Coordinates of C-alpha atoms in Angstrom, one line a residue:
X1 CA 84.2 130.6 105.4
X2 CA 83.7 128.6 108.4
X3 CA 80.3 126.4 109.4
X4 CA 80.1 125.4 113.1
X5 CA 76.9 123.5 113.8
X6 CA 76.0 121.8 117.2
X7 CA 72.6 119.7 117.3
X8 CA 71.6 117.3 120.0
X9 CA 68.8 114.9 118.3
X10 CA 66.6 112.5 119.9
X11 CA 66.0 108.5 119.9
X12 CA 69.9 108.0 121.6
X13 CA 71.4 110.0 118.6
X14 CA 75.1 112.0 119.8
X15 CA 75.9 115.0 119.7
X16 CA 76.9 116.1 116.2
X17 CA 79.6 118.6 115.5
X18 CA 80.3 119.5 111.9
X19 CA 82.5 121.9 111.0
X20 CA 83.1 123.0 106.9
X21 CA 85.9 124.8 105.8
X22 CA 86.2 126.0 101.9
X23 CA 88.9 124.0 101.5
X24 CA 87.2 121.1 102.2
X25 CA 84.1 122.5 100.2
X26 CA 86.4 122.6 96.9
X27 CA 88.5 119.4 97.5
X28 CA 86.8 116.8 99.4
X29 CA 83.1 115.7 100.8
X30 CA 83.8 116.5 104.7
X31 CA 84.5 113.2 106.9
X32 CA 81.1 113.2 108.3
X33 CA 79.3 113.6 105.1
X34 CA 80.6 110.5 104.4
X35 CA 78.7 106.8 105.2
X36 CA 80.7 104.6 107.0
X37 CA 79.8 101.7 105.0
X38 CA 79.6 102.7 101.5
X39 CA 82.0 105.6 101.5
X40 CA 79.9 107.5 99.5
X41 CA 78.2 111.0 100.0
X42 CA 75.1 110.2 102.0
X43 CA 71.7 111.0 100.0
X44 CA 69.0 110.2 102.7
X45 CA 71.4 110.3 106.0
X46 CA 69.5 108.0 109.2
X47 CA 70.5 107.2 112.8
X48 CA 70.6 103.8 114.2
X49 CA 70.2 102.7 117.7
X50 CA 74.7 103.5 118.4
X51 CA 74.0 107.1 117.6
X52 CA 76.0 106.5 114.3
X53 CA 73.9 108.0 111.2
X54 CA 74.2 105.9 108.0
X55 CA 72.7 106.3 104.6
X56 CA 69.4 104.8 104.2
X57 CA 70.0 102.2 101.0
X58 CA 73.5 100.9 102.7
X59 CA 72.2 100.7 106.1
X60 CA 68.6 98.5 105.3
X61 CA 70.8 96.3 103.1
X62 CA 73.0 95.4 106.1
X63 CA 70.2 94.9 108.3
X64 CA 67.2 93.2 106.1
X65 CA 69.1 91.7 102.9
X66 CA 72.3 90.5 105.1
X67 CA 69.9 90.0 108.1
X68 CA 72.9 91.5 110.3
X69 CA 72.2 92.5 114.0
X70 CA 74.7 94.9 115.2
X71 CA 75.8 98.3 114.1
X72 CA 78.5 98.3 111.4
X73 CA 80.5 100.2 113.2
X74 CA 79.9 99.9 117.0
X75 CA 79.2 96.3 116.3
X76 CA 77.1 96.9 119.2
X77 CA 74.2 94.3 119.4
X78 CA 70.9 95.9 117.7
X79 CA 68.1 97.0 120.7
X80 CA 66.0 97.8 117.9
X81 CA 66.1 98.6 114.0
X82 CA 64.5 102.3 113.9
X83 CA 65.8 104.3 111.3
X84 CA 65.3 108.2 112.3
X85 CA 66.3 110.5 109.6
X86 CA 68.6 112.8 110.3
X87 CA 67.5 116.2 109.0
X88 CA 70.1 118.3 110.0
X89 CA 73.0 116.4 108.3
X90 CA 71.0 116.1 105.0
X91 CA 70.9 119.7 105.1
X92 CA 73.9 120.6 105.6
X93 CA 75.1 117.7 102.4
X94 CA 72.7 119.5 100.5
X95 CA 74.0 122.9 101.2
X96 CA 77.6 121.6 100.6
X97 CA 76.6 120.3 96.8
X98 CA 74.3 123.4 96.2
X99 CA 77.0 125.8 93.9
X100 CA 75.6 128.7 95.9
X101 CA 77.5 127.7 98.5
X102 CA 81.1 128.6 96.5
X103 CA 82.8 131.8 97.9
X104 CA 84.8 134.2 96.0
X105 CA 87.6 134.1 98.6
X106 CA 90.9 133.5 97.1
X107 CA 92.4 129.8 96.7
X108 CA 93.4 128.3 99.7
X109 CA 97.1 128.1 100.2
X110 CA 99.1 124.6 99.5
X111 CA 100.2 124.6 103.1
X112 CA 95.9 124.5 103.9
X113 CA 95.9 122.0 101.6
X114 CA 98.1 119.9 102.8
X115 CA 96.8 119.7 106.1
X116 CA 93.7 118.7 104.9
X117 CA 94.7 116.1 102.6
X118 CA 96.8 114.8 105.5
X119 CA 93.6 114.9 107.7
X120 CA 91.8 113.6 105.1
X121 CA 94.1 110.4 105.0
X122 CA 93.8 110.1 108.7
X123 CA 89.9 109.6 108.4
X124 CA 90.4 107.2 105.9
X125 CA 93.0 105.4 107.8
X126 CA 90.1 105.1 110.7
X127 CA 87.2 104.2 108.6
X128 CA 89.3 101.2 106.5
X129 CA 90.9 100.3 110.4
X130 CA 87.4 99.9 112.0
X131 CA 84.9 99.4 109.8
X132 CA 83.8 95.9 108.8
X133 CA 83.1 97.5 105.1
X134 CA 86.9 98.1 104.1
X135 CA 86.6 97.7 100.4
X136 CA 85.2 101.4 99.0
X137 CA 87.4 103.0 101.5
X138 CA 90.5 101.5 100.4
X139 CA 89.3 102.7 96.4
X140 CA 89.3 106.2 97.9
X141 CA 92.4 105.3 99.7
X142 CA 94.2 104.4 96.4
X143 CA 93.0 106.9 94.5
X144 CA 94.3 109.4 97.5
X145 CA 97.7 108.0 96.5
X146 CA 97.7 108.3 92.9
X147 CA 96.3 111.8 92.2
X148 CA 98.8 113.4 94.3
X149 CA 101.7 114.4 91.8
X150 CA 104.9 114.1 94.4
X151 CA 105.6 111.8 97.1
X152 CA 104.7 113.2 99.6
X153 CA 101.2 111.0 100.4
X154 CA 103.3 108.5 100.1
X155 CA 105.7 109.4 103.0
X156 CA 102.4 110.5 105.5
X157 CA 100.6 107.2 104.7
X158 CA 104.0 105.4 106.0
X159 CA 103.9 108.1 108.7
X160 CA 100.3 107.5 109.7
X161 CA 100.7 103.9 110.1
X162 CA 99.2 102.7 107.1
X163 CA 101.2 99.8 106.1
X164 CA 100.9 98.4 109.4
X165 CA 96.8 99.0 109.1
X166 CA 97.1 97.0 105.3
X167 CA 99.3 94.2 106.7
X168 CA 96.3 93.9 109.3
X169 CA 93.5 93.2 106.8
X170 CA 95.7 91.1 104.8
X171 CA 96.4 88.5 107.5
X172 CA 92.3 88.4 107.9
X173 CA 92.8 86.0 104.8
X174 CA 94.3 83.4 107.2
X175 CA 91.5 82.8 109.6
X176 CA 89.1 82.9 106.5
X177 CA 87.4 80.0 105.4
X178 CA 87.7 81.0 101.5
X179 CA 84.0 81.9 101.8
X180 CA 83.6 85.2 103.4
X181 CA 84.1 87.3 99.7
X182 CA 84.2 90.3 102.3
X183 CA 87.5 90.1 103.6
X184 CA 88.6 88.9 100.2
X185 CA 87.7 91.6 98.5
X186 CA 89.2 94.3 101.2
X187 CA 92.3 91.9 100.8
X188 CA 92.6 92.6 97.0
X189 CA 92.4 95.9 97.4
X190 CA 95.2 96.2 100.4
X191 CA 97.3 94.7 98.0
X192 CA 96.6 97.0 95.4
X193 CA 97.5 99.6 97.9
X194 CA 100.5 98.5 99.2
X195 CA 101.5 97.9 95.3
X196 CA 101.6 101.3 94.4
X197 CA 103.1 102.5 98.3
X198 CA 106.0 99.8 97.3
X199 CA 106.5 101.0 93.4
X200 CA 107.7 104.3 95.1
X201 CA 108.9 103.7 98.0
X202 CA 112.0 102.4 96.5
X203 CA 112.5 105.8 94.7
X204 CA 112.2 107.9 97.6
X205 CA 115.4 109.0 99.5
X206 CA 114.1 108.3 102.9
X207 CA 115.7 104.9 103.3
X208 CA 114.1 104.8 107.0
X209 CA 111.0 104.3 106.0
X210 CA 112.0 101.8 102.7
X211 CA 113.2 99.8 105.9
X212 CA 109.9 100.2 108.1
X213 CA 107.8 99.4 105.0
X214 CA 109.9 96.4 103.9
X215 CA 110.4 95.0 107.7
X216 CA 106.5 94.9 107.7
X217 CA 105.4 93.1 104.6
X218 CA 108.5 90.4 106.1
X219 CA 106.3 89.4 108.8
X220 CA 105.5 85.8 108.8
X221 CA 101.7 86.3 108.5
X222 CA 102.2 88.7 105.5
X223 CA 104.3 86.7 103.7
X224 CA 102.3 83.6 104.5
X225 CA 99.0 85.8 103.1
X226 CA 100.6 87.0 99.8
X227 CA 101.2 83.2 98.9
X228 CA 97.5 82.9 99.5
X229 CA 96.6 85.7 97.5
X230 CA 99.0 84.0 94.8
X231 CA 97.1 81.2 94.9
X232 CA 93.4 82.5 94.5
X233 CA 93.2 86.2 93.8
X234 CA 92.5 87.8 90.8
X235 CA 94.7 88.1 87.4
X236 CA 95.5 91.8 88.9
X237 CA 96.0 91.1 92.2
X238 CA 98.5 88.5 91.2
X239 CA 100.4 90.6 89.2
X240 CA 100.4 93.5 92.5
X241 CA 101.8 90.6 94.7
X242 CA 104.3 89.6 92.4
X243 CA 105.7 93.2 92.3
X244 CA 105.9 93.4 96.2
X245 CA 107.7 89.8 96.4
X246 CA 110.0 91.1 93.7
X247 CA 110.8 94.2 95.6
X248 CA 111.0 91.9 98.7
X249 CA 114.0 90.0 97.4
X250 CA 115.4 92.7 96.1
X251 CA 115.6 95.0 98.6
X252 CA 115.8 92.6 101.7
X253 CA 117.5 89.4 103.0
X254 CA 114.1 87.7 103.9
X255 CA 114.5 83.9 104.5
X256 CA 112.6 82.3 101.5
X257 CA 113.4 79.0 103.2
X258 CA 111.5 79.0 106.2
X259 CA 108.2 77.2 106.7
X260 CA 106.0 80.2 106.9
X261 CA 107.5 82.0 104.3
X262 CA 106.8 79.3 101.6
X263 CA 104.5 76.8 103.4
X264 CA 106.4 73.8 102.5
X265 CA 107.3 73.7 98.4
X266 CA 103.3 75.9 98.1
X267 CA 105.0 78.6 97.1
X268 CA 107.5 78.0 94.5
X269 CA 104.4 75.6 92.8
X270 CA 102.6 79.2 93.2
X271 CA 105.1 80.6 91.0
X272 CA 105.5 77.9 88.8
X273 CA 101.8 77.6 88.0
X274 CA 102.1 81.4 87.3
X275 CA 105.4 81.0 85.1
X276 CA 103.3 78.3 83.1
X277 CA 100.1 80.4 82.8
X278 CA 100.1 81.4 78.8
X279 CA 97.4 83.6 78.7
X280 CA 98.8 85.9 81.2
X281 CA 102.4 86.8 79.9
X282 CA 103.0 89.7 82.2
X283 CA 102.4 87.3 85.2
X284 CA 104.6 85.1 83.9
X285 CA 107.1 87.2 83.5
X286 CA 106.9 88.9 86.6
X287 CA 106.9 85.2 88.1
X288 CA 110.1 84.3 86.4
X289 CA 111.6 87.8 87.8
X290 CA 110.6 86.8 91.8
X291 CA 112.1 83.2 90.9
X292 CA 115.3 84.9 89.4
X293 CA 115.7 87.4 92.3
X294 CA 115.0 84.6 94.9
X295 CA 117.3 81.6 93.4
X296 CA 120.4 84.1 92.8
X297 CA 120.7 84.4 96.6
X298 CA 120.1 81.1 98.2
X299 CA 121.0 78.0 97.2
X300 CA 118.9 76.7 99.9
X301 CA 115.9 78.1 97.6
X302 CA 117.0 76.4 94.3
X303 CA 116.7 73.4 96.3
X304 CA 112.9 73.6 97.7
X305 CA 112.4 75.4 93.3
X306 CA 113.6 71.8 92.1
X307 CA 111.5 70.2 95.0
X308 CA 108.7 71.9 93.5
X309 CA 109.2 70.7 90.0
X310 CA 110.7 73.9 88.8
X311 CA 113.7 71.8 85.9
X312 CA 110.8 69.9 84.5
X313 CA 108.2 73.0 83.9
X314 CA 111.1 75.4 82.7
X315 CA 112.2 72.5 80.1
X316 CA 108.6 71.8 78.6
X317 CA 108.4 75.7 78.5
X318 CA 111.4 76.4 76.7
X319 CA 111.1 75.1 73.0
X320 CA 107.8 77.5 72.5
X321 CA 109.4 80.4 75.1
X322 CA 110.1 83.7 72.7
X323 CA 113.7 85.5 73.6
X324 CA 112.7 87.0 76.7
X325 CA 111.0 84.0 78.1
X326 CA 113.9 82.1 77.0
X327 CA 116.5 83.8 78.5
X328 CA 115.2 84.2 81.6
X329 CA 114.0 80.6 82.0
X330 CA 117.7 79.5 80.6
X331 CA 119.3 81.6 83.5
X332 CA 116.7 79.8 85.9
X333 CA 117.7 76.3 84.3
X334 CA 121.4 77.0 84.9
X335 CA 120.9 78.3 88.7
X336 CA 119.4 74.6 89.0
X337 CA 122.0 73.3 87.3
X338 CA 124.4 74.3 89.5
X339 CA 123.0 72.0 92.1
X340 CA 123.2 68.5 91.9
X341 CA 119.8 67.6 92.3
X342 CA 118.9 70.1 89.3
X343 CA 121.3 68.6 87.0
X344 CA 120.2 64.8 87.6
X345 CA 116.3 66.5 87.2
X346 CA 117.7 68.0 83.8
X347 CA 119.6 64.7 82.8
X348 CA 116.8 62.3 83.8
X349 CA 114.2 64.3 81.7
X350 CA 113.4 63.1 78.6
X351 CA 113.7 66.7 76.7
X352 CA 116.3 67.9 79.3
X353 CA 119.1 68.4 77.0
X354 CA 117.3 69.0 73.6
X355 CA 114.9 71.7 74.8
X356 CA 118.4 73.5 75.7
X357 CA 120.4 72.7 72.5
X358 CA 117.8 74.3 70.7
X359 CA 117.6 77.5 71.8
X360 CA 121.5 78.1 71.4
X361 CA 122.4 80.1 68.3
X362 CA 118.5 80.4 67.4
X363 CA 117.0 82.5 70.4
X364 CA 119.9 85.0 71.3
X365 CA 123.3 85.3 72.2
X366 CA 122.6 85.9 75.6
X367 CA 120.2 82.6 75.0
X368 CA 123.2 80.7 73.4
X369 CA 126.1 81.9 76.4
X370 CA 123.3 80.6 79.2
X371 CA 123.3 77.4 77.0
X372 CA 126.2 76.5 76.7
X373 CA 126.8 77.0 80.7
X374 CA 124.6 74.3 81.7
X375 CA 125.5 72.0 78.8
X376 CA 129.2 72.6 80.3
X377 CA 127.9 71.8 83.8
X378 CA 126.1 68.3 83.2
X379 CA 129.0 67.4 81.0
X380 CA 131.1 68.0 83.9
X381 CA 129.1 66.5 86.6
X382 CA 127.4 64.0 84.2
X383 CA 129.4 62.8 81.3
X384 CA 128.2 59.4 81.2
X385 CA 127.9 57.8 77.7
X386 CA 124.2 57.9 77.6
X387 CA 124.3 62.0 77.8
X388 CA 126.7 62.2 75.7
X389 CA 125.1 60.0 73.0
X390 CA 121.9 62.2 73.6
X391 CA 124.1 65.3 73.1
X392 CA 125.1 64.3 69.8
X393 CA 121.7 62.9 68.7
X394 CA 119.6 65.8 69.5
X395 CA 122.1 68.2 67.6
X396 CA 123.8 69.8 70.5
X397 CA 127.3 68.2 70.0
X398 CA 127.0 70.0 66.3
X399 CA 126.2 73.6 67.8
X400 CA 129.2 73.4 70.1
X401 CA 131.6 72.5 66.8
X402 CA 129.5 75.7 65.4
X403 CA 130.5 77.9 68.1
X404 CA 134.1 76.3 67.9
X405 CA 134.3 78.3 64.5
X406 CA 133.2 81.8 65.5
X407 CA 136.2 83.9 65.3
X408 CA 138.5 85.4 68.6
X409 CA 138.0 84.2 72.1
X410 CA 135.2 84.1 74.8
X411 CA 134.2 82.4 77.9
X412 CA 131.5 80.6 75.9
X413 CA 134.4 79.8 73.5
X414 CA 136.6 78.2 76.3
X415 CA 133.8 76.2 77.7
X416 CA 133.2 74.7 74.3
X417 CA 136.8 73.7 74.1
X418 CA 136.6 72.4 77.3
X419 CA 134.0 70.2 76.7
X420 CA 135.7 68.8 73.4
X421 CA 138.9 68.3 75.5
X422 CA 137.1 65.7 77.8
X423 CA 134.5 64.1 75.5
X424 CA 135.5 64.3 72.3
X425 CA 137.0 60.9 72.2
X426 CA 133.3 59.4 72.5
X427 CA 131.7 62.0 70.0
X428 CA 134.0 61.7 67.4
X429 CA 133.0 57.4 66.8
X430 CA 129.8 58.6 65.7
X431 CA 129.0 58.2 62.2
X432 CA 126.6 61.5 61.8
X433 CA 129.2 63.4 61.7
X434 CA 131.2 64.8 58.6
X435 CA 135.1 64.0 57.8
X436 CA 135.0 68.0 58.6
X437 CA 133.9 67.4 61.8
X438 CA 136.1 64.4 62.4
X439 CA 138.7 66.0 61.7
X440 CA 138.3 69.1 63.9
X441 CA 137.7 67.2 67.3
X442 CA 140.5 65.2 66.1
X443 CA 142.4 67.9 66.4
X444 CA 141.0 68.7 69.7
X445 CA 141.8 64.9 70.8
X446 CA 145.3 65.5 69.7
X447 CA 146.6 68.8 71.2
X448 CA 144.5 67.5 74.6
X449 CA 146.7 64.4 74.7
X450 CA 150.0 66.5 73.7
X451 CA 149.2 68.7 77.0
X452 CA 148.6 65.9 79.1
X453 CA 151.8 64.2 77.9
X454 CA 153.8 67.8 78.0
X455 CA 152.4 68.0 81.6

């Protein structure tokens, strides 16, 4: 069953066309139904000065609670603030929620109601692109996405130029003076958009438009208003953005280096603060994830992480961190390590060392493998005899003799050895250790000094 109607109303009101198909009746509230500042089925429809009609409650608060003078859409200054109800609309909504108005036709078919989801979208798409009240369209928006069951609203949202629409509002953050809860709000709720968009797109076999989604969020301005939103959104929100970066570094070879992308050392003390926040342990997490993804590919990043402070948080974390924490922040400690500006931070810290012994053969063996790679590299790098002393005092020297005895070989193993073959001459004058223990790196000492003199 199709409705046409045509009216022409007074007072500068346009022409209204309206046209109701069952399909819409069963799924959706038509377009026009629809306020363009709530989002919500009009109850007591009225039309402004523009021609546009609003619903009553939305459009009196925007004019005498926010003391607003233009029209919310239009943004076309106000002549005058009648409000002339618009009779023929409200009859028409209420005709559309009366149950009379249900046919006894036959389903429409998936093809119908595809096209009107996609038309559907399209509306939303306009109404979140041009009006200043972004926030309840973008719900609708995001709820869109999540009740269909396949991917397919996934693919017409990338189709329909959605992304680029979401990357728009989220640069409005910029020129915001961290007052206007407005745009913060629609911000949130991009984010929470683009969240669940990116969570699939990287399932989907279209790798055209993985490219066109991930070559957006890249843009300097969208990077540069994620580690805004990092900094003062909401527990959630945080935890969206964190996925996107994730998939970021993942999936791309974005430049974490460059000013705009991290604003300085801002953003790796973002993710540090986020690593270090104990209430939240799935931000954390996630935080340590980004960091892990970013500081495997650049060692340009690790520097600006160590800038940042990154050695000295991941040490005072450690000794309380449980076996995930701890193996992830290990694997951090050792990427760090591997620069030379991480290993003095590690050295020079006053826990450095211990806060790493103690994990190995406690936390895991994944814990204890991680371990014993950075102990290898400050010994190598750093073998003076105040670290060395330190090893042996905080107990470290004594897990390496431990992991001497573990039966059949191992990279972990061979570094071990390693290490007894270049220090062992200064750990073995200390007095806390056994005739056992003596003896063994004795040993070591020995067949070391039998190579060099067969060599």
């Amino acid at each position: 069953m199709n409705v046409l109607l045509s009216t022409s109303s007074q007072n500068k009101t346009n022409c209204l066309i309206i046209i109701i198909t069952s399909t819409a009746m069963e799924e959706y509230p038509p377009h026009h139904f629809l306020c363009p500042i709530s989002r919500e089925v009009m109850k007591e429809p009225v039309t402004i000065f523009s021609g546009v009609t609003y619903d009553r409650t939305s459009i009196e608060k925007w004019f005498f609670t926010y003391k607003k003078k233009t029209c919310p859409t239009t943004m076309q200054k106000a002549s005058d603030f009648t409000l002339t109800p618009n009779h023929t609309l409200n009859r028409l909504i209420l005709s559309w929620q009366s149950p009379n108005t249900t046919t006894t036709t036959s389903s429409p078919s998936s093809s119908n109601s595809s096209n009107y989801k996609h038309e559907h979208m399209v509306e939303l798409l306009k109404a979140i692109d041009s009006s200043p009240f972004k926030v309840r369209s973008l719900k609708e928006m995001r709820s869109l996405l999540q009740i269909d069951g396949d991917e397919a609203a996934k693919s017409d949202f990338i189709k329909s130029n959605g992304v680029q629409i979401l990357c728009k509002i989220l640069t409005q953050i910029l020129f915001s003076d961290g007052s206007d809860f407005v745009t913060f709000r629609a911000c949130e709720e991009a984010i929470a958009v683009l969240y669940q968009l990116v969570s699939v797109v990287v399932l989907l076999s279209e790798k055209e438009e993985e490219h066109q989604v991930f070559d957006l969020l890249s843009q300097p301005d969208t990077m540069r208003s994620m580690v805004t939103m990092l900094q003062k959104a909401s527990a959630d929100t945080r935890l969206h953005t964190l996925s996107i970066l994730r998939n970021i570094a993942k999936k791309t070879n974005y430049d974490w280096n460059s000013d705009h992308a991290s604003q300085g050392t801002d953003f790796f003390k973002s993710l540090l603060e986020l690593v270090s926040d104990q209430i939240s342990t799935k931000a954390s997490s996630s935080a340590l994830e980004v960091l892990i993804e970013i500081l495997s590919k650049s060692k340009k990043s690790r520097l600006r992480a160590i800038e940042a402070g990154a050695v000295c948080v991941l040490i005072e974390l450690l000794p309380e961190s449980n076996r995930s924490r701890c193996e992830k922040m290990l694997y951090l400690t050792k990427l760090l390590c591997e620069c030379a500006e991480g290993r003095t931070e590690l050295v020079e810290h006053g826990m450095g060392i211990a806060a790493v012994s103690k994990k190995m053969l406690e936390a895991s063996r994944t814990a204890t493998k991680v371990g014993v790679k950075v102990l290898s590299l400050v010994c190598s790098f750093h073998g003076n005899e105040k670290v060395l002393e330190e090893m042996v005092m905080c107990g470290a020297v004594k897990k390496l003799v431990a992991l001497l005895h573990i039966d059949g070989r191992s990279s972990t193993k061979d570094k071990v050895v390693k290490m007894f073959k270049l220090h062992a001459n200064s750990w073995k004058r200390y007095p806390c250790f056994s005739t056992h223990y003596n003896q063994y790196l004795g040993l070591l000492v020995n067949t070391n000094d039998n190579n060099h003199h067969i060599q």
